[in-house]
Short mmCIF file of C-alpha atoms in Angstrom, two decimals:
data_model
loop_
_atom_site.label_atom_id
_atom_site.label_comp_id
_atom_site.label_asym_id
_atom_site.label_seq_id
_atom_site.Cartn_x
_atom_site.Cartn_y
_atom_site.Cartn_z
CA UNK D 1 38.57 9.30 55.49
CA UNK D 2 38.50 13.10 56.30
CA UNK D 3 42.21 13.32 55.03
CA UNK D 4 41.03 11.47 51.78
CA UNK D 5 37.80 13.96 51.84
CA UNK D 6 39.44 16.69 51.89
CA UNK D 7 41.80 16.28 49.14
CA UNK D 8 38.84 15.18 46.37
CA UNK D 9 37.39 18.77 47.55
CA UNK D 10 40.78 20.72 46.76
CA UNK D 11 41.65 18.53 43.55
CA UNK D 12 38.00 19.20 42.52
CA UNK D 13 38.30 22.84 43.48
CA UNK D 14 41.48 23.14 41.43
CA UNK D 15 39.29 23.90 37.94
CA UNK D 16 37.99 27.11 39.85
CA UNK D 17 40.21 28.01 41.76
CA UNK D 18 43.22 28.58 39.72
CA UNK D 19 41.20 30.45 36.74
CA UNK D 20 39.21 32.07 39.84
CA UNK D 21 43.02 33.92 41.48
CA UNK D 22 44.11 35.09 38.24
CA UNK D 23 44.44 38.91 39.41
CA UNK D 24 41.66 38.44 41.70
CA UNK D 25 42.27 41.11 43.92
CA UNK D 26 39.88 43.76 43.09
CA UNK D 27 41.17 46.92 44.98
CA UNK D 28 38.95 49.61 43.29
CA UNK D 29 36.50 51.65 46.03
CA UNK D 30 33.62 50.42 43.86
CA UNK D 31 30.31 47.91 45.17
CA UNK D 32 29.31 44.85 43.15
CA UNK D 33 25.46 44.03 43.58
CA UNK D 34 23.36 41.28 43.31
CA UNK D 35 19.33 40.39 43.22
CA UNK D 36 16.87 37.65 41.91
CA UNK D 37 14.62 37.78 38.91
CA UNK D 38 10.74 36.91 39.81
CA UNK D 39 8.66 36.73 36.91
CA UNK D 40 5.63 36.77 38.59
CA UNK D 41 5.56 39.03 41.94
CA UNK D 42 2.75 41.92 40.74
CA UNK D 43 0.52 38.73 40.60
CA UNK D 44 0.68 37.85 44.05
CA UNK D 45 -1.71 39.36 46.60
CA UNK D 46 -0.72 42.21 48.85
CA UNK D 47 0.55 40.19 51.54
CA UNK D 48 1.99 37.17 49.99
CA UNK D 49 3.76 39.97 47.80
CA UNK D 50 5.03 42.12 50.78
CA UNK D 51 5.80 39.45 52.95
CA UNK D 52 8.21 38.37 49.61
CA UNK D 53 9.74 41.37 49.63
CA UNK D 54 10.33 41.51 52.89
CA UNK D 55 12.43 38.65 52.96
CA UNK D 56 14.60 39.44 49.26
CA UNK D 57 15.15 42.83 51.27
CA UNK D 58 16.94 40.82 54.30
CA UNK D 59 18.61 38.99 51.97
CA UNK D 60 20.74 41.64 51.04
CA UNK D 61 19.69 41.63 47.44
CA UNK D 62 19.84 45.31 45.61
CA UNK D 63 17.88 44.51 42.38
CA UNK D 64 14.80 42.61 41.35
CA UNK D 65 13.96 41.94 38.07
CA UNK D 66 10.50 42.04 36.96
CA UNK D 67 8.66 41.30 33.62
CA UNK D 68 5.56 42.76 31.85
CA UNK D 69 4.34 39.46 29.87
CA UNK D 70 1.53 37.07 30.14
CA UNK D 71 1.27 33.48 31.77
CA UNK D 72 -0.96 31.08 32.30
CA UNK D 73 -3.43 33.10 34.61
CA UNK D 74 -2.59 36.43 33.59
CA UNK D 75 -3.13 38.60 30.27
CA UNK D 76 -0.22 40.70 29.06
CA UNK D 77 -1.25 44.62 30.00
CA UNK D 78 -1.48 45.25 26.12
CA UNK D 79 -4.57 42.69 25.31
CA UNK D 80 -4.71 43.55 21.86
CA UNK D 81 -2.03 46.00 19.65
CA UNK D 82 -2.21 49.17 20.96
CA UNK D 83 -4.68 48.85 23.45
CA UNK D 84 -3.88 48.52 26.93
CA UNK D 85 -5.54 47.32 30.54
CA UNK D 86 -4.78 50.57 33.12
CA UNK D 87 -5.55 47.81 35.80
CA UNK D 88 -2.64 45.78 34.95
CA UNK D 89 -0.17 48.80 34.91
CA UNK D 90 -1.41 49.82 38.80
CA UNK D 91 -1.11 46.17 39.61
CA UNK D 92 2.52 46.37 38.20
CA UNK D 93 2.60 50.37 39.96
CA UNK D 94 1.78 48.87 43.46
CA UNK D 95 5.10 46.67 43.54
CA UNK D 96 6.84 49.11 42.63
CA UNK D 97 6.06 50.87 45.45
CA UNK D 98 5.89 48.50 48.10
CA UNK D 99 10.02 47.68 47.07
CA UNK D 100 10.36 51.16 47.23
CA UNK D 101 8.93 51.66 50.94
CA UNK D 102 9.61 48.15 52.32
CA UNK D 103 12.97 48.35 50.87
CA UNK D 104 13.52 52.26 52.64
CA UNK D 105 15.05 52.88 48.91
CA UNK D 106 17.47 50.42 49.46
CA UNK D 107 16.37 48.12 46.14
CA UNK D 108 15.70 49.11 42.74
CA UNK D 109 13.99 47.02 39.69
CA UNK D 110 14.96 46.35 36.61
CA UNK D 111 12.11 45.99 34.17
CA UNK D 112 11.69 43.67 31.43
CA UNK D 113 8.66 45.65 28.92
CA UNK D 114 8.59 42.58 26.99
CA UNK D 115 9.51 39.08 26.68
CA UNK D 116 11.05 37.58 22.69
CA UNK D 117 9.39 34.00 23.92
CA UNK D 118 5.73 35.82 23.98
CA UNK D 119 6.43 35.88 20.32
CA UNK D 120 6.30 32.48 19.80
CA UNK D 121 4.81 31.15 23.07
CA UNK D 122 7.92 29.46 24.07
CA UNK D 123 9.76 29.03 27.06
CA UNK D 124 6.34 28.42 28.93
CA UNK D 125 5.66 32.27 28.20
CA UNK D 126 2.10 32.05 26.76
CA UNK D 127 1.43 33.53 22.67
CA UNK D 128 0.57 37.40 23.30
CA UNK D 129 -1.00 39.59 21.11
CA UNK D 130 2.46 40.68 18.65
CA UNK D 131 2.52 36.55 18.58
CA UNK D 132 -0.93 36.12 17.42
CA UNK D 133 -0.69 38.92 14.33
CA UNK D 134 2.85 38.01 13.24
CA UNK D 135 1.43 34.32 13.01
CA UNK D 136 4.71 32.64 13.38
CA UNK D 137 6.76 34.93 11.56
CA UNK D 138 8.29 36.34 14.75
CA UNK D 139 11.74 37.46 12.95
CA UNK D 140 9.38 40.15 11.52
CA UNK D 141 9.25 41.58 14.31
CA UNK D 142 12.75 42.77 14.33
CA UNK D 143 12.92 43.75 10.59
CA UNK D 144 9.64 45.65 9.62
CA UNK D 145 9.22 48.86 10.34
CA UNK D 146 5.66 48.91 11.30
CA UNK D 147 6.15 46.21 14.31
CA UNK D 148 9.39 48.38 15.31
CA UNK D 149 6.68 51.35 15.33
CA UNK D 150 4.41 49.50 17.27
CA UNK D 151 6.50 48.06 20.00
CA UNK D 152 8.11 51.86 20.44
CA UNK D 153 4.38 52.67 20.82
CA UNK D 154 4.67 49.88 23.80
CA UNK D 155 7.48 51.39 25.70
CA UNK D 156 6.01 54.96 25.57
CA UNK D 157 2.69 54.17 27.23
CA UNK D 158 4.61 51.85 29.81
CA UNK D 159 7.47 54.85 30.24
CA UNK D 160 5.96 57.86 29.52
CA UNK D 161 2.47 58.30 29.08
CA UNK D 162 1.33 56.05 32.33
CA UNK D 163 0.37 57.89 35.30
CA UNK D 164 2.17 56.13 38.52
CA UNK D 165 -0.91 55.77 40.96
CA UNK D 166 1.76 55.71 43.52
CA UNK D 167 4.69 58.38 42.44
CA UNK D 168 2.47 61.39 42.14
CA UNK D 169 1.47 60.76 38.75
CA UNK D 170 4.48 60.77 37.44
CA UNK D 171 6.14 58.64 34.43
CA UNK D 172 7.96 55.56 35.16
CA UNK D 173 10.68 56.60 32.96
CA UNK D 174 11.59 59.50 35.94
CA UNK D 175 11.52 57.25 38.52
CA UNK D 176 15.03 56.42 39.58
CA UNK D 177 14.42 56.29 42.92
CA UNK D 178 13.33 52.63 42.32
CA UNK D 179 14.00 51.60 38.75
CA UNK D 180 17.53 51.34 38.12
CA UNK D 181 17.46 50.06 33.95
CA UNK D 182 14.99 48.96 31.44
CA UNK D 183 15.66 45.97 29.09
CA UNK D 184 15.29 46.10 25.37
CA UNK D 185 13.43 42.93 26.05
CA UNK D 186 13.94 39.98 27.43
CA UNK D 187 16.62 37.96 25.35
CA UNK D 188 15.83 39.44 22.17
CA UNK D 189 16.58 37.74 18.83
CA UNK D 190 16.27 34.23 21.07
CA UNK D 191 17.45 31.28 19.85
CA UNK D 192 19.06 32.93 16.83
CA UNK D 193 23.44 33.42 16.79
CA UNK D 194 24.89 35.18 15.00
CA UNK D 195 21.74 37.86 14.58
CA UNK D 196 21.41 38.94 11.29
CA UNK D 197 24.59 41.33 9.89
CA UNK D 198 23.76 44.95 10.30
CA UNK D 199 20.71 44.58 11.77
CA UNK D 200 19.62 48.15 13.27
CA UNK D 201 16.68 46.74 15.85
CA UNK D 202 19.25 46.35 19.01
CA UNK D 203 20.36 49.95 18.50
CA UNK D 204 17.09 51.87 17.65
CA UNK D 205 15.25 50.45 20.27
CA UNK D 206 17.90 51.61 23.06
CA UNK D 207 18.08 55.12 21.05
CA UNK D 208 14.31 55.45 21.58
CA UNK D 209 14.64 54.68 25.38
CA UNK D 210 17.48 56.35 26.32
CA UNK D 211 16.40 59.08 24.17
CA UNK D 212 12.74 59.18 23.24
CA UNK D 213 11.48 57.94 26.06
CA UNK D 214 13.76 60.05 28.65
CA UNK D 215 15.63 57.69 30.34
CA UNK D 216 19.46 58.93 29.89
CA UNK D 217 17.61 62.41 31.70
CA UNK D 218 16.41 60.50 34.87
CA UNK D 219 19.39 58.38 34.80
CA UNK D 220 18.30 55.10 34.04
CA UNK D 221 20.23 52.33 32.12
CA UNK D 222 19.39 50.61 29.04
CA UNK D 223 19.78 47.32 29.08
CA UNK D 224 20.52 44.87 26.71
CA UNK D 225 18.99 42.08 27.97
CA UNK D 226 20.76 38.72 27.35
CA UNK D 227 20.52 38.90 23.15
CA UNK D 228 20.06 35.70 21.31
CA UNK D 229 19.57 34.16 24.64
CA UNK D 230 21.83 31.46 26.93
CA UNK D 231 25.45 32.40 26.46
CA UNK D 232 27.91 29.62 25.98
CA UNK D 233 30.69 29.05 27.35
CA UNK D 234 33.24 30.36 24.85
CA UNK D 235 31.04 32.15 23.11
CA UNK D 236 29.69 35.87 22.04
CA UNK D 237 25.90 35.21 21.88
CA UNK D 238 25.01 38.28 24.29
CA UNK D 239 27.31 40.75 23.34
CA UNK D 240 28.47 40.87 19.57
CA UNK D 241 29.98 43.88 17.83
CA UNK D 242 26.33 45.59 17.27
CA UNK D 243 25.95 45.61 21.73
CA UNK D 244 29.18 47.34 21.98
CA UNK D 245 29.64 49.56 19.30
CA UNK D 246 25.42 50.85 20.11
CA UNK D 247 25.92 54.45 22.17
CA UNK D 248 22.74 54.20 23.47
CA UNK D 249 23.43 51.07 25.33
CA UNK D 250 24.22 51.41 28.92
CA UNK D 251 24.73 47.60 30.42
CA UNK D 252 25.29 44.63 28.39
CA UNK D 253 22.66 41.90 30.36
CA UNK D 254 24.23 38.18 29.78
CA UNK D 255 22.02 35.02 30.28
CA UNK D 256 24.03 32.06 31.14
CA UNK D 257 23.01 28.70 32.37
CA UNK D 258 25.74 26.77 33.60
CA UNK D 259 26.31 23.14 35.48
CA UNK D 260 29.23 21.14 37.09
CA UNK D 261 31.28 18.85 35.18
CA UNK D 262 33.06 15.92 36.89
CA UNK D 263 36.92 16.13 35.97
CA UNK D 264 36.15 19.48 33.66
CA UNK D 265 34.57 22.23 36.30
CA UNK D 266 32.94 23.63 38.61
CA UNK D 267 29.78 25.32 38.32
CA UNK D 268 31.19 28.33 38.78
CA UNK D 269 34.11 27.66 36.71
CA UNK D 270 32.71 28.82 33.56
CA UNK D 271 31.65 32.51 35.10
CA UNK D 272 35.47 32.96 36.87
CA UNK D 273 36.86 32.61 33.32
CA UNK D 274 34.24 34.63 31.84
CA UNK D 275 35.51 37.74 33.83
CA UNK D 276 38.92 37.38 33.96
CA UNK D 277 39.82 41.17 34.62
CA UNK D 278 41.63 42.64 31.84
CA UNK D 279 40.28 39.91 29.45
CA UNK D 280 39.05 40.66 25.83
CA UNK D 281 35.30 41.02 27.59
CA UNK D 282 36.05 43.11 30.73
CA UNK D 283 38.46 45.26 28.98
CA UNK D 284 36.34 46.45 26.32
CA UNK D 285 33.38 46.71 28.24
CA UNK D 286 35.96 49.04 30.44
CA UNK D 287 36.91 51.13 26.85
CA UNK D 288 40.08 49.44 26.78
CA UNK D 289 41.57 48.31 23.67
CA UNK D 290 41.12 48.58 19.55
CA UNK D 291 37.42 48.92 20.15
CA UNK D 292 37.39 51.09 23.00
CA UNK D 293 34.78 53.79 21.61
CA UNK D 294 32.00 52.90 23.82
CA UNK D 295 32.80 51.71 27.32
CA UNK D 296 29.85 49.45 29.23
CA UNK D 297 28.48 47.63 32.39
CA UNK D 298 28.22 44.45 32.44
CA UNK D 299 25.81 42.69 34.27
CA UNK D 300 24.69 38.90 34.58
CA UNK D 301 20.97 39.19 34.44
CA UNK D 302 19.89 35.62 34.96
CA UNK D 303 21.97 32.04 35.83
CA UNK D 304 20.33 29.69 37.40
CA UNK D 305 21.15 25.78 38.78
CA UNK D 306 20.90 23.30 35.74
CA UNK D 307 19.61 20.03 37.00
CA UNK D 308 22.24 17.23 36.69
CA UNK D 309 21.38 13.93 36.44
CA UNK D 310 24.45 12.20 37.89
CA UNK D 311 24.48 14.42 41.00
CA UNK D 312 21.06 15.08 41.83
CA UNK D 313 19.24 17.34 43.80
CA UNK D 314 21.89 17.31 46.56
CA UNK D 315 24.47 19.12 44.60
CA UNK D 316 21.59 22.16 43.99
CA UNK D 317 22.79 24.00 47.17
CA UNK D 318 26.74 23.76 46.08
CA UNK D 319 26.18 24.93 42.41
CA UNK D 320 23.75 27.60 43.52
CA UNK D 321 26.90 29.04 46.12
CA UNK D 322 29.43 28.35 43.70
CA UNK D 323 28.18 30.65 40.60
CA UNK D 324 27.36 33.29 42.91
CA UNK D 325 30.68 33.15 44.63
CA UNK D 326 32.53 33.11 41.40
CA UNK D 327 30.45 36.65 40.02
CA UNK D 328 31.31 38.11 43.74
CA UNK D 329 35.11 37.38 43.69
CA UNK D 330 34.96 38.73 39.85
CA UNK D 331 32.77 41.90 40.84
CA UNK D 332 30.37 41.15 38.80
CA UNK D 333 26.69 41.71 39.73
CA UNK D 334 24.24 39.46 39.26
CA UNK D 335 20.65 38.66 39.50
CA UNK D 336 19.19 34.94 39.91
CA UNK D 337 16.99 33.36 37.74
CA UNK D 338 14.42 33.03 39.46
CA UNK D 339 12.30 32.97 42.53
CA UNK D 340 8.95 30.82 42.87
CA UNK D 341 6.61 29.99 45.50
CA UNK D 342 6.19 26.46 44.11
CA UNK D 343 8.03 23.27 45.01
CA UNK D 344 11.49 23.34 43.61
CA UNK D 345 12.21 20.00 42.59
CA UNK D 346 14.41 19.54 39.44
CA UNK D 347 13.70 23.50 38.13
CA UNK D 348 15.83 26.67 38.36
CA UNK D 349 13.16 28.12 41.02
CA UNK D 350 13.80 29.05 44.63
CA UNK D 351 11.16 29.42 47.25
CA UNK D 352 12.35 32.15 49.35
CA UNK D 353 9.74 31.86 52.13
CA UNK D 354 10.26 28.01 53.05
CA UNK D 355 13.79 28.18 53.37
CA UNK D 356 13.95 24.63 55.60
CA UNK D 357 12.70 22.93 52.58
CA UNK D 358 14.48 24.69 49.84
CA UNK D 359 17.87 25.96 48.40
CA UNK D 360 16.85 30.08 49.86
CA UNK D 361 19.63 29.62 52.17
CA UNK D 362 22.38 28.91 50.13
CA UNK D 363 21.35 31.86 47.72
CA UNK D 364 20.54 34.20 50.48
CA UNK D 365 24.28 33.71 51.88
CA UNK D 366 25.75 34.81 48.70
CA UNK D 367 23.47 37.67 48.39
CA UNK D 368 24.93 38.79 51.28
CA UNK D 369 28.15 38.43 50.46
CA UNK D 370 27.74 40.01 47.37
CA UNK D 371 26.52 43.17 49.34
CA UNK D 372 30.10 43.99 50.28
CA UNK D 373 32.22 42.50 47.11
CA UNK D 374 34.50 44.65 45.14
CA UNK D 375 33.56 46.09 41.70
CA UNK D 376 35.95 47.43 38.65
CA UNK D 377 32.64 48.84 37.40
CA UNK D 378 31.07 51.94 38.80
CA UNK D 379 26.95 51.75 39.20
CA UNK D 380 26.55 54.83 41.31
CA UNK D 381 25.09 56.83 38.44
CA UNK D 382 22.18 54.10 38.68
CA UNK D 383 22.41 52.37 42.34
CA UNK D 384 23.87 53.94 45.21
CA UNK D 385 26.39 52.51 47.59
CA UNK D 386 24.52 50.30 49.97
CA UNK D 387 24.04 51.87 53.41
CA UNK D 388 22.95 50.60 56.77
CA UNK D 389 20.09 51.74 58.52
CA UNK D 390 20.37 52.32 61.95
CA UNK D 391 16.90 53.20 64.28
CA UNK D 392 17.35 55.85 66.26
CA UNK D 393 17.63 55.79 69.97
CA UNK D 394 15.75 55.78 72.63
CA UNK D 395 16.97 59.86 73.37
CA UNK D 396 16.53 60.52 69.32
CA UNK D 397 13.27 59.25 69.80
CA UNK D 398 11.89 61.50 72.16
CA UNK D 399 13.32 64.61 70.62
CA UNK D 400 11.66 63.40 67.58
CA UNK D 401 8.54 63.30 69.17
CA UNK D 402 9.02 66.71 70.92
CA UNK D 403 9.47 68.47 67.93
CA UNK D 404 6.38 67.23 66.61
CA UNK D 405 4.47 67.99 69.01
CA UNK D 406 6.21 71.43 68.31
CA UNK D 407 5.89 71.42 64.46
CA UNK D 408 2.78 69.39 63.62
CA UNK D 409 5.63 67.27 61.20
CA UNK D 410 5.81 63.60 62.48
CA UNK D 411 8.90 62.73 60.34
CA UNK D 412 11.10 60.31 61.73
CA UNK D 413 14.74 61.14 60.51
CA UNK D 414 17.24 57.41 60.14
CA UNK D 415 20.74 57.73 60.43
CA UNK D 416 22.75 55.60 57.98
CA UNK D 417 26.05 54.15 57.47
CA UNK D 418 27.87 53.77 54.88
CA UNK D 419 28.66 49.95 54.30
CA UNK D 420 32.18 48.58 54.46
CA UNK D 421 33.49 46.69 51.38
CA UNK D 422 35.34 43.31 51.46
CA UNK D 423 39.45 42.56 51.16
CA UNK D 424 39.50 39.34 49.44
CA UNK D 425 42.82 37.73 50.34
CA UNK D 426 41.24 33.83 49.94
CA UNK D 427 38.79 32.02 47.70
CA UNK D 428 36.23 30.78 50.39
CA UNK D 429 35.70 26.86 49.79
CA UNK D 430 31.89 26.62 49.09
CA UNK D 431 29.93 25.42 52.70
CA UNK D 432 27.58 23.13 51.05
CA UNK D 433 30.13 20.83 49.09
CA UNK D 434 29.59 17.25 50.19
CA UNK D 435 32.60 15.14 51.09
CA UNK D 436 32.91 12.32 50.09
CA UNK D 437 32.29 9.65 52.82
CA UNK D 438 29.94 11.93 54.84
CA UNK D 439 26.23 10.47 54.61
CA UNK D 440 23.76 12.53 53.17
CA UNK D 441 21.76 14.61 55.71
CA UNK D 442 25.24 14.82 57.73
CA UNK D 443 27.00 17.34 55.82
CA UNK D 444 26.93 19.45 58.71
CA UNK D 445 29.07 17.08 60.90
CA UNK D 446 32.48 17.54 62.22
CA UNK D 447 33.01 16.63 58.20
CA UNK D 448 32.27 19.57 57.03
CA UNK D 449 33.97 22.15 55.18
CA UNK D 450 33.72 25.43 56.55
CA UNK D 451 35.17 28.62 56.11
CA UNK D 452 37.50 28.90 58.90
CA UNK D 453 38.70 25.15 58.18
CA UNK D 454 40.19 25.56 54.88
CA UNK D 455 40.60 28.07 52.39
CA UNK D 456 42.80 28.38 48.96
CA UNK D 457 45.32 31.61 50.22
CA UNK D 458 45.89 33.78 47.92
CA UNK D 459 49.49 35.79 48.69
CA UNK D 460 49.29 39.71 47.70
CA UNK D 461 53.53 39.58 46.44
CA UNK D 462 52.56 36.52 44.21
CA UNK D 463 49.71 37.94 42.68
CA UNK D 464 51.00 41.54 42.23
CA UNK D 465 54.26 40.04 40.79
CA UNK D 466 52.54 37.11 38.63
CA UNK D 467 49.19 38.78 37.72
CA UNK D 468 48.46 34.89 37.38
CA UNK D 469 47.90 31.38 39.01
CA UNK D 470 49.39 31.71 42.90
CA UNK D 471 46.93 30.35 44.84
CA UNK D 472 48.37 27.78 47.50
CA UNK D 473 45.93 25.37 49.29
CA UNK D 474 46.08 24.69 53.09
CA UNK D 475 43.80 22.82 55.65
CA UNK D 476 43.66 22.44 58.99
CA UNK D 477 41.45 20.02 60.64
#
């Protein structure tokens, strides 16, 4: 039976793992990244918040995305158009800094200023005040010149004119130290593919941030931020011509939403072929090719597990490991959509701070793992390699305290170490497969696949020769 078990994994794995070794071994000195998106964390209260952050930090995550938008308890911080609720910005200002200090600089935001489903309230993101004066006709809103005034007059408050209660005063547009891009807004154009023909929205929005606002100066990125919304699998939805040929672009975001297929794929599957290195999409973003003029990042701002009704809720563990795996071995960062403290059930969500009960586990490993996967993208201009923080010692200590006593300073100096990256010579089988046989609840039995017990090799000669498929499989029991 374990014989027989282990050969439905492999011939299962086969749809991943041979698009997955096509010139997987990424030797460039650059890290990949990864984080989680969570909607609603400036709503929680000071403790439930920091004790949240506490544990995304330990997680190894490097990013969190956060969005200014209504829901069902909260008002969006600009109530009415043009007028805008101070409170709501510190609310938004104090998570900022608590990543910032609980994080010792270590994690960075990105920020979504608005969300294209508050235009319609869809997507459970209640009708804001844009939605309510454009009465339906939400496509206005990316073709009039008056509602492209008035959302630029949105960004400047949020990046320029507010005061940070916690930074000094300063504007949130200067503050690298914990903001690492700002979205155009989340998904814009949703829902509609291909957008409209030489439409100039995309473009003059990132001009005005990049630009207008400051951010190319304090070296943040512009984001695109997953346009027209879920990317299919063979598709272009989230990066057409207008994404790549805009300057003022920095990172093209991409929204996918992906699920296993029995006999066709993997969960993961669909990501590994997505960012094949030197395909049509990683080589242009890289400036390679006919349209090489502007070269870009490319980052997977939200996936998420897609409920499937033939494997249940079992199988949310295994898809959750398997699309993050797939983005690490391809160096692509990521960020998961999306953290909650409810109960998970069929949704997308995660609880991260009842991890017996929930799928945290699964998604923490990975963010871990991504912490040391390679990149063929360099981030440094907008996160720094990721470094380990080691306490001083007992000796350090006391001279520390010496020379305050000495100084009147009581600053406490942290030595810290640059962090190693990985040599991928294997795609990892994923932990929380179930084999077939094993009862549920006994997955972790001597039935189990784990790391040491099999892996697909992949040999350097075959790959450096081929460029292609040379994965072999072998298992040892």
């Amino acid at each position: 039976m374990l014989l027989h078990s282990l050969a439905t994994v492999l011939v299962t794995l086969a749809s991943w793992s041979k698009s997955a070794a096509a010139s997987l071994r990424i030797t460039s000195p650059h890290h990949s990244f990864a984080g989680v998106n969570y909607p609603s964390l400036q709503f929680f209260t000071p403790s439930h918040r920091d004790a949240s952050i506490r544990e995304i930090v330990n997680s190894g995550a490097r990013v969190i995305r956060l969005f200014i938008r209504p829901d069902a308890q909260h008002a969006d911080p600009e109530g009415s158009l043009g007028g805008f609720d101070k409170s709501l910005l510190d609310q938004f200002d104090d998570t900022l800094a608590a990543i910032h200090h609980l994080s010792k600089g270590q994690v960075k935001v990105i920020i979504a200023p608005h969300d294209a489903h508050a235009l319609r309230g869809s997507n459970g993101v209640p009708c804001d005040a844009y939605c309510e004066a454009l009465d339906g006709a939400f496509l206005d809103f990316y073709s009039g010149e008056a509602w492209r005034d008035k959302y630029k007059t949105r960004l400047d408050v949020f990046f320029k004119h507010y005061p940070s209660k916690n930074f000094e005063g300063r504007s949130w547009g200067d503050l690298s130290e914990v903001i690492l891009g700002v979205d155009l807004q989340n998904q814009p154009f949703s829902g509609i593919s291909p957008i409209p023909s030489g439409e100039g929205w995309l473009c003059d929005i990132a001009a005005h941030l990049k630009f207008g606002v400051g951010l190319d100066a304090s070296e943040i990125a512009v984001i695109s931020g997953g346009v027209s919304g879920p990317q299919s699998v063979d598709g272009s939805e989230n990066f057409p011509d207008s994404v790549f040929e805009c300057g003022a672009i920095d990172v093209i975001g991409i929204h996918g939403y992906f699920d296993k297929r029995a006999g066709e794929r993997m969960a993961g599957t669909a990501w590994a072929d997505m960012f094949v290195p030197g395909n049509t999409l990683t080589g242009r973003a890289m400036g390679k090719g006919r349209k090489r003029k502007y070269g870009k990042l490319l980052l997977v701002e939200e996936w998420a597990y897609v409920y499937n009704e033939e494997l249940g809720l079992f199988y949310k563990k295994e898809a959750v490991w398997d699309q993050g795996n797939a983005l690490n071995l391809r160096g692509i960062p990521w960020i998961y959509s999306h953290l909650t403290t409810l109960s998970e059930g069929k949704t997308s969500g995660i609880n991260p701070l009842h991890p017996t009960y929930t799928t945290w586990p699964a998604l923490r490993d990975i963010l871990r793992r991504s912490v040391i996967s390679r990149s063929n993208f360099n981030w440094t201009r907008y996160l720094p390699p990721p470094v380990s923080i080691i306490p001083p010692s007992q000796d350090e200590k006391t001279a520390q305290h010496l020379q305050a006593m000495l100084t009147g300073s009581n600053t406490q100096e942290w030595k810290l170490k640059p962090m190693a990256l990985s040599n991928v010579s294997s795609v990892v089988l994923n932990p929380n497969t179930r084999i077939a046989g094993v009862p549920k609840g006994h997955e972790r039995g001597a039935a189990k696949v784990r790391d040491e017990a099999m892996r697909i090799h992949i040999p350097k000669e075959k790959v450096a020769e081929t460029g292609g498929w040379a994965a072999t499989a072998t298992a040892t029991a």
